[in-house]
PDB file of C-alpha atoms in Angstrom:
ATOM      1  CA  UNK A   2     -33.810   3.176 -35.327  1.00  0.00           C
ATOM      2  CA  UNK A   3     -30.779   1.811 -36.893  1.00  0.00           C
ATOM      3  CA  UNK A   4     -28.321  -0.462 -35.758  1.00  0.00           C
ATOM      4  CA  UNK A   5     -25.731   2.037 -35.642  1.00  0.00           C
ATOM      5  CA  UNK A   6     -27.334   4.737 -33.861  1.00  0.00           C
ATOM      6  CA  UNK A   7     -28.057   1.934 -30.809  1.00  0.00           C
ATOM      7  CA  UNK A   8     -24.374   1.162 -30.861  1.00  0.00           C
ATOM      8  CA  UNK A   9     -23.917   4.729 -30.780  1.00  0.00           C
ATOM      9  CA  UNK A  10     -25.876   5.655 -28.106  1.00  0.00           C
ATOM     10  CA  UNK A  11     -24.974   2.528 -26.347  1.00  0.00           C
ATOM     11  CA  UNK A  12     -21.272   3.843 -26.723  1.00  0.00           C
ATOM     12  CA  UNK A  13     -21.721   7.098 -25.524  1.00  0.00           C
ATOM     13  CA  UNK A  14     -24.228   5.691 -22.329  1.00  0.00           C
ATOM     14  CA  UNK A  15     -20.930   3.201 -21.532  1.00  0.00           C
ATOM     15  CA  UNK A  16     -18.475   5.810 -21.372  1.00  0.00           C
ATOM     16  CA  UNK A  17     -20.514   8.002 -19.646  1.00  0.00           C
ATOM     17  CA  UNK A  18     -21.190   5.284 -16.627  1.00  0.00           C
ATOM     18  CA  UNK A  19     -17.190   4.291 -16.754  1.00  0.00           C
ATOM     19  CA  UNK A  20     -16.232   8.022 -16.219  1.00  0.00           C
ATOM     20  CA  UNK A  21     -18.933   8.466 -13.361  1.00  0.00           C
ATOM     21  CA  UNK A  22     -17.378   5.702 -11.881  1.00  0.00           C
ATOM     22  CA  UNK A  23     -13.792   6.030 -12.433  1.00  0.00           C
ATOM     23  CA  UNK A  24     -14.412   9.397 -10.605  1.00  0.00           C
ATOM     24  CA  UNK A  25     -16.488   7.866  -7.915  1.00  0.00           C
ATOM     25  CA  UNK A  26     -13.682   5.661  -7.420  1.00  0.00           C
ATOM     26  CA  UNK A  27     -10.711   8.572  -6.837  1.00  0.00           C
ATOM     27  CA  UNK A  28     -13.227   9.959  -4.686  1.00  0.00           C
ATOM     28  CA  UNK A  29     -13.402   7.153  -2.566  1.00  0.00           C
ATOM     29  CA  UNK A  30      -9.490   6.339  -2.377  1.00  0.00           C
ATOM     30  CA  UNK A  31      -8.899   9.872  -1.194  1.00  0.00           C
ATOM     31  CA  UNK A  32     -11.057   9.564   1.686  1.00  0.00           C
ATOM     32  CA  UNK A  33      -9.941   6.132   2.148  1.00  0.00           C
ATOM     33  CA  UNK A  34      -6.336   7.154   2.339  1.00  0.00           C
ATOM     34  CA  UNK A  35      -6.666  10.668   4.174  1.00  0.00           C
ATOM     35  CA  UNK A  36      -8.062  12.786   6.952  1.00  0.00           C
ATOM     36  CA  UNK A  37     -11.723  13.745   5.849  1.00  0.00           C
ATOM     37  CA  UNK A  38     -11.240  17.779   5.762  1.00  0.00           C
ATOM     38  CA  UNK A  39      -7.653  16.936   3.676  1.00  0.00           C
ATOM     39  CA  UNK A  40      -9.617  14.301   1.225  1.00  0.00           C
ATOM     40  CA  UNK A  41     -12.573  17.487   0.874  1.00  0.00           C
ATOM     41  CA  UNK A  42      -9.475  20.033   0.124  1.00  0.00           C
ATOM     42  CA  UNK A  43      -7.843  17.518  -1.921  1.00  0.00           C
ATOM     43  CA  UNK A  44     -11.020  17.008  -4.108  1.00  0.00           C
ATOM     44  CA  UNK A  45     -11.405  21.357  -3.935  1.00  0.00           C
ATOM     45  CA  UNK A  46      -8.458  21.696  -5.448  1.00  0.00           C
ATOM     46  CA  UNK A  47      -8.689  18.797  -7.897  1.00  0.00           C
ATOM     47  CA  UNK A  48     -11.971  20.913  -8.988  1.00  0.00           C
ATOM     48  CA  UNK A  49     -10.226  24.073  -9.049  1.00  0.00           C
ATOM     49  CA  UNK A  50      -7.661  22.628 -11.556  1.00  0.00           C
ATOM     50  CA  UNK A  51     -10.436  21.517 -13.823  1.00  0.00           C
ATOM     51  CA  UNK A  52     -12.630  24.875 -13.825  1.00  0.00           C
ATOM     52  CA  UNK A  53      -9.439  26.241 -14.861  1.00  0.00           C
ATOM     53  CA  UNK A  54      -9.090  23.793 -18.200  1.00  0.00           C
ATOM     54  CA  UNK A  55     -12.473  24.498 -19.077  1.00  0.00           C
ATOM     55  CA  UNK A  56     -11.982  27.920 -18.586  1.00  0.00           C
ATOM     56  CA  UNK A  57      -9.575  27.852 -21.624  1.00  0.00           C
ATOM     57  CA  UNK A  58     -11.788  25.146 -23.453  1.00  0.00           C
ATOM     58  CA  UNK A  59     -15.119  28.020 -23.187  1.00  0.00           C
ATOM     59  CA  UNK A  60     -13.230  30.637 -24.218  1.00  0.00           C
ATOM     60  CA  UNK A  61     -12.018  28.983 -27.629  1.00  0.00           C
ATOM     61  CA  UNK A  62     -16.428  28.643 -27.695  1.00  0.00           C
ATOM     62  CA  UNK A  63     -16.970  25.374 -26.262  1.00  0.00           C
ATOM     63  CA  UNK A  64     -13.953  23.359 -27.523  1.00  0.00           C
ATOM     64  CA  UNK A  65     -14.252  20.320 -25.785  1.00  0.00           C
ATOM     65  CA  UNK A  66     -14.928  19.077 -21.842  1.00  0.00           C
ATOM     66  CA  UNK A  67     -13.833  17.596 -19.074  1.00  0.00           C
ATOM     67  CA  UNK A  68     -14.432  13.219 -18.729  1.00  0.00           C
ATOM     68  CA  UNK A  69     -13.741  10.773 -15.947  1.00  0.00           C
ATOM     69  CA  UNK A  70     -11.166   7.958 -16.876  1.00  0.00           C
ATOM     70  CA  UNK A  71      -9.497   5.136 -14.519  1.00  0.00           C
ATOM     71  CA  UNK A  72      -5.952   6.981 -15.226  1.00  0.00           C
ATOM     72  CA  UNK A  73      -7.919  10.443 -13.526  1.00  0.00           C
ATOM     73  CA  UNK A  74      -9.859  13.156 -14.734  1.00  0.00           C
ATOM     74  CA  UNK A  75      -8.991  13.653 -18.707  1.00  0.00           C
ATOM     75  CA  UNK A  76      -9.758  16.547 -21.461  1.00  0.00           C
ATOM     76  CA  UNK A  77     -11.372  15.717 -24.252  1.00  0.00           C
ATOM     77  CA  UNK A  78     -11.214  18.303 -27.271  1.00  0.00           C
ATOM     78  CA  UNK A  79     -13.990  19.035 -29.668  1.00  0.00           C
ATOM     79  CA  UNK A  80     -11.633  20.293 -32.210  1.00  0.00           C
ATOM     80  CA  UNK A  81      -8.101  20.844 -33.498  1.00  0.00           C
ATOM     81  CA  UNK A  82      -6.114  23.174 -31.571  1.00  0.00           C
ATOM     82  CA  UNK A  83      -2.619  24.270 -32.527  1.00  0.00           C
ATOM     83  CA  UNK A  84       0.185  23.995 -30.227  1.00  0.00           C
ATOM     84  CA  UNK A  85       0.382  26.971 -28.571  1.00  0.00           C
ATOM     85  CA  UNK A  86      -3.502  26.601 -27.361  1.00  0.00           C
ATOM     86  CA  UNK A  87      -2.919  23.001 -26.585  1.00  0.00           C
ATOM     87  CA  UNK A  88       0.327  24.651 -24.145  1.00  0.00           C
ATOM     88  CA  UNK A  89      -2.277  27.039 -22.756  1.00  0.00           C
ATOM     89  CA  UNK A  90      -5.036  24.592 -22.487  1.00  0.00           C
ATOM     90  CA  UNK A  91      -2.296  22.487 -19.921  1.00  0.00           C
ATOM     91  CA  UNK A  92      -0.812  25.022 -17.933  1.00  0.00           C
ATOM     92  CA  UNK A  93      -4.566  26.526 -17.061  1.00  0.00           C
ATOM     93  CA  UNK A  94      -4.874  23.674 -14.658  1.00  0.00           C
ATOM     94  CA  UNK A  95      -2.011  24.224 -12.267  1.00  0.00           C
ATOM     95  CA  UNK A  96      -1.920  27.898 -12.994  1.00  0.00           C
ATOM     96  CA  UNK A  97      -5.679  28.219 -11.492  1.00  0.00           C
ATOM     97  CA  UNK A  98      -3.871  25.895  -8.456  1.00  0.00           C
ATOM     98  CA  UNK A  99      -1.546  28.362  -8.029  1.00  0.00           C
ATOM     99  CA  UNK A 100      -3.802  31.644  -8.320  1.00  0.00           C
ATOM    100  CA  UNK A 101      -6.318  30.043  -5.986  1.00  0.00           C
ATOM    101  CA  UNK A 102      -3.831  29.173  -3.372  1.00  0.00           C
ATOM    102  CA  UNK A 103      -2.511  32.914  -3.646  1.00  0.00           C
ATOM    103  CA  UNK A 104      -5.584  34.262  -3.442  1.00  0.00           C
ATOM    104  CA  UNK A 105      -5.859  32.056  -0.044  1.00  0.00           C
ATOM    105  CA  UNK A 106      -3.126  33.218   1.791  1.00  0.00           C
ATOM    106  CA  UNK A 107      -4.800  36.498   2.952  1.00  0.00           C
ATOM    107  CA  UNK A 108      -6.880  34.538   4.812  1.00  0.00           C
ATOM    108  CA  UNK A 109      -4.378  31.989   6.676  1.00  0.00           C
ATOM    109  CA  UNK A 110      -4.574  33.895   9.701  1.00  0.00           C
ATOM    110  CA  UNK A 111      -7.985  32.800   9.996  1.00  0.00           C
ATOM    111  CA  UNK A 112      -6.966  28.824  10.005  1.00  0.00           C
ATOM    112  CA  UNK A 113      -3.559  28.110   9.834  1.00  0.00           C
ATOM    113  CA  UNK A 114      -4.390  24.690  10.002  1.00  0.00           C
ATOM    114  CA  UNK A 115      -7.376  24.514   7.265  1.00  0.00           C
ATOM    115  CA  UNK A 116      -6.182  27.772   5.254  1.00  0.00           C
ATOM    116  CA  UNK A 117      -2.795  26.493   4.971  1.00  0.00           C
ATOM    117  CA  UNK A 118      -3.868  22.649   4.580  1.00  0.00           C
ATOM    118  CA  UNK A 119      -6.030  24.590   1.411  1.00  0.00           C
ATOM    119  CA  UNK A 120      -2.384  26.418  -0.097  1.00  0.00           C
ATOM    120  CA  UNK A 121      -0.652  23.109   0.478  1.00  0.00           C
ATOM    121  CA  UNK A 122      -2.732  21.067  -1.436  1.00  0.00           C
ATOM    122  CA  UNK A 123      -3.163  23.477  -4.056  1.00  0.00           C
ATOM    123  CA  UNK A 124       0.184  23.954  -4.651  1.00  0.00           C
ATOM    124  CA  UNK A 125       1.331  20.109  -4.274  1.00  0.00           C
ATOM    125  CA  UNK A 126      -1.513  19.371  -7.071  1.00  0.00           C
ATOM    126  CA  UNK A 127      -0.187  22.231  -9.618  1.00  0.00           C
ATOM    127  CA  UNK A 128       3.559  20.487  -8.888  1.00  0.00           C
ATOM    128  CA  UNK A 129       2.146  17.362  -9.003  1.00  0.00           C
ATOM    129  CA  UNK A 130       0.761  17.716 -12.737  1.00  0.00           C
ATOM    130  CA  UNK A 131       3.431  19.402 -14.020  1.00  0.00           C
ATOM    131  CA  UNK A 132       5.630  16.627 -14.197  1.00  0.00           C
ATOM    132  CA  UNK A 133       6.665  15.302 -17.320  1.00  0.00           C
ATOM    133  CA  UNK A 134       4.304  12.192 -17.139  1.00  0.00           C
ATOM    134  CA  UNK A 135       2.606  11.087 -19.935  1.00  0.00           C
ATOM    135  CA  UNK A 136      -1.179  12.762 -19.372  1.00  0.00           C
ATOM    136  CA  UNK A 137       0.125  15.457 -16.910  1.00  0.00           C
ATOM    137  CA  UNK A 138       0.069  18.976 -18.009  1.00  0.00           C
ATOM    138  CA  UNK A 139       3.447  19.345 -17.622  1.00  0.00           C
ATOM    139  CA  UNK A 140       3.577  16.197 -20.540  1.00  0.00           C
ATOM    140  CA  UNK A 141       1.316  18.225 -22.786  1.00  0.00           C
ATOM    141  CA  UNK A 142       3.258  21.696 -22.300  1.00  0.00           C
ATOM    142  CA  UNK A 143       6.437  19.908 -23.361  1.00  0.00           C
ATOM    143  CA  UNK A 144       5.022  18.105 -25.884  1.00  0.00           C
ATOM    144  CA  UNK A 145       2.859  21.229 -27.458  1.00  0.00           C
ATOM    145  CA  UNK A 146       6.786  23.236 -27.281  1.00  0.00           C
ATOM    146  CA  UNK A 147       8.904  20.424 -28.394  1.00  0.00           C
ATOM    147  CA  UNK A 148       6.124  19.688 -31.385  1.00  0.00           C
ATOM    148  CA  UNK A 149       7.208  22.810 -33.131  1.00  0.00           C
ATOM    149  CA  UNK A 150      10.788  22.101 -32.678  1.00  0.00           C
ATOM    150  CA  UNK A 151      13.681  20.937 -35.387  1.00  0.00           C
ATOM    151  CA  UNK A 152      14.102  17.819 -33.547  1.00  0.00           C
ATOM    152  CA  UNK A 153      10.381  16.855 -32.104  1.00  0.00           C
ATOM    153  CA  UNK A 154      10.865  12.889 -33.467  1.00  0.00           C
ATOM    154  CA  UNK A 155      14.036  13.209 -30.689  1.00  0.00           C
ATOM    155  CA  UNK A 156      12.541  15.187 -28.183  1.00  0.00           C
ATOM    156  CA  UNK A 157       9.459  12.612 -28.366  1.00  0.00           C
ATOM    157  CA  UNK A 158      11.203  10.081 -27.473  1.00  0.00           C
ATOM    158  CA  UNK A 159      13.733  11.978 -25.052  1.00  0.00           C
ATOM    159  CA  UNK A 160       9.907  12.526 -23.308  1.00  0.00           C
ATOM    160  CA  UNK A 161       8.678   9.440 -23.419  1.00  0.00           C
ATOM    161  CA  UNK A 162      11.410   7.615 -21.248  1.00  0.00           C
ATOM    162  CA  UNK A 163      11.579  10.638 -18.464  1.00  0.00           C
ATOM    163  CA  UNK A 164       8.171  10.012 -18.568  1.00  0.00           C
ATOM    164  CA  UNK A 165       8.462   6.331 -17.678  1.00  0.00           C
ATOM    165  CA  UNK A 166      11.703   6.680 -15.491  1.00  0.00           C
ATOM    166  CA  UNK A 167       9.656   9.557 -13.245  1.00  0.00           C
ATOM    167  CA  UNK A 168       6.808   7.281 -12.795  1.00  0.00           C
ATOM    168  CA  UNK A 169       8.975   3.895 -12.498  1.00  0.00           C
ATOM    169  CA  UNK A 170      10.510   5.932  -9.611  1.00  0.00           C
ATOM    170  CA  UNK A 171       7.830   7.437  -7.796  1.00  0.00           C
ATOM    171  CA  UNK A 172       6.002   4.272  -7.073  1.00  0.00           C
ATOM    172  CA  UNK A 173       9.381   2.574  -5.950  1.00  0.00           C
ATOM    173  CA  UNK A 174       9.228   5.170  -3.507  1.00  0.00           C
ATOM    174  CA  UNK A 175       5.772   5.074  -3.009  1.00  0.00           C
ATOM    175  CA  UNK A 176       6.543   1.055  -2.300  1.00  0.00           C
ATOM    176  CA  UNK A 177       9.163   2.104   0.382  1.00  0.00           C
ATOM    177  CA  UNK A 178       6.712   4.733   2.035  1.00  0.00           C
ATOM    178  CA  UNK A 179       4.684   2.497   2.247  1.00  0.00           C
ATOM    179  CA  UNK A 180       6.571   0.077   3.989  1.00  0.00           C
ATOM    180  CA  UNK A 181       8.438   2.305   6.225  1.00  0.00           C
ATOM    181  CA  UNK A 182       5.534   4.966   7.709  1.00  0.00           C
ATOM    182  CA  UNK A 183       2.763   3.434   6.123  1.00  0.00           C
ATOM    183  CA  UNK A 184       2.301   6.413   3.751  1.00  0.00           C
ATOM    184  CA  UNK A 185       2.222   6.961   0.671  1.00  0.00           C
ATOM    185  CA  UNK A 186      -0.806   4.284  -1.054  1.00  0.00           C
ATOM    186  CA  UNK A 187      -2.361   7.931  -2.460  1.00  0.00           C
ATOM    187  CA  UNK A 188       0.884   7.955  -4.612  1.00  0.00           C
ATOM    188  CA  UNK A 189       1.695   4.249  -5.469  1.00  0.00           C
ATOM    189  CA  UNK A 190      -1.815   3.977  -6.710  1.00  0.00           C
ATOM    190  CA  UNK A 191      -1.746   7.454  -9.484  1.00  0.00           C
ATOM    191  CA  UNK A 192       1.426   5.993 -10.534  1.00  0.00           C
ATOM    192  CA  UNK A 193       0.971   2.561 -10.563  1.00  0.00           C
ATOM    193  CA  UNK A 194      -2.009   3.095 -12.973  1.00  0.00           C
ATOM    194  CA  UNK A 195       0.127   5.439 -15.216  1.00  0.00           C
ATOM    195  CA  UNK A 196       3.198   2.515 -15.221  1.00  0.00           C
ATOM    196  CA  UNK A 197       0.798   0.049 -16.163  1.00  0.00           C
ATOM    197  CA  UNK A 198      -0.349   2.528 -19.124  1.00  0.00           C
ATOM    198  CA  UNK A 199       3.016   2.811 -20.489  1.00  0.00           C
ATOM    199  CA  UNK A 200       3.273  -0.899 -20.225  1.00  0.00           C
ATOM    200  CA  UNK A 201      -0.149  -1.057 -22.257  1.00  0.00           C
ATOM    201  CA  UNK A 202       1.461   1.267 -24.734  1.00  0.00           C
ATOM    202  CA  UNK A 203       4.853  -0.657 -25.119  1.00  0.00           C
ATOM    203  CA  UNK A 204       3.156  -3.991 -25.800  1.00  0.00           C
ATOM    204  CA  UNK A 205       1.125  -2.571 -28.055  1.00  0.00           C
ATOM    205  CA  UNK A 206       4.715  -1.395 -30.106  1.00  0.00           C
ATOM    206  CA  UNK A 207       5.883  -4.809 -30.580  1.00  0.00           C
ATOM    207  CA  UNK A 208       2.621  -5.952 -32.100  1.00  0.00           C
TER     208      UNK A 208
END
């Protein structure tokens, strides 16, 4: 066997382990940070959101999957899609939040408390990825719209700094949370790893 099918295999082994673990990891910090039944509907709907990417990615036959990264759970596409299915591609995760916490609220009556913890979360998590962060859906759906727009170099960059001022502010008041009612680590620690991305990706500018 050559050299370079060893690296290659070695490659693909090593990313493989680092996703495994970088999902072990969110795993772990939601039940570390919340009530065991919330962390279970938490990771539910974080599943739900997926299923509904790949739903997208199967029917374009197979065109890419789902990986683990330290930044969160991250597409990976097998092949070039055009704008408009890269658009659809995003808004299939929080629009399978939203239809499954719909399709929930027949049954609240049963359990207010587990039913509507369920709806909640489902709907927090589809509002919660459609901001305009960089690697949130609602980043890609913008991005896909404003790509095929007279002014995209603009709108880029328009994007890129509500992108950093929305997560510069959330874990400010994440901090304060914190510090006040002791909430709010879940929330400093997404966006704390997304600031320290974009400050990966601005030093990397001036080099």
């Amino acid at each position: 066997m050559h050299n370079n099918e060893y690296k290659g295999r070695f490659l693909t082994f090593s990313t493989r382990i680092l996703g495994f673990f970088s999902i072990l990891f969110w795993v772990l910090l939601i039940y570390g940070f919340e009530e065991p039944y919330v962390a279970g509907v938490t990771v539910i709907a974080a599943v739900i959101h997926e299923l509904g990417h790949i739903a997208v990615m199967r029917a374009r036959h197979g065109g890419g999957r789902v990986r683990g990264a330290l930044s969160g759970l991250r597409i990976r596409k097998k092949s070039f899609l055009s704008y408009k299915e890269d658009f659809r591609l995003a808004a299939a995760g929080p629009l399978a939040n939203m239809v499954s916490a719909a399709a929930a609220l027949p049954f609240l009556g049963l359990s207010e408390e587990y039913v509507g913890t369920f709806i909640s979360v489902s709907l927090a998590t589809a509002a919660a990825n459609l901001l305009p962060v960089r690697g949130n859906d609602g980043y890609n759906m913008i991005f896909a719209v404003l790509a095929e727009g007279e002014f995209a170099e603009r709108g880029f960059a328009v994007l890129n700094f509500v992108s950093r001022g929305i997560t510069l502010s959330l874990c400010v008041v994440a901090l304060y949370l914190m510090d006040r009612v002791g909430e709010g680590y879940w929330i400093f620690a997404v966006f704390y790893l997304s600031l320290l991305g974009e400050l990966g990706r601005g030093l990397q500018g001036l080099y």
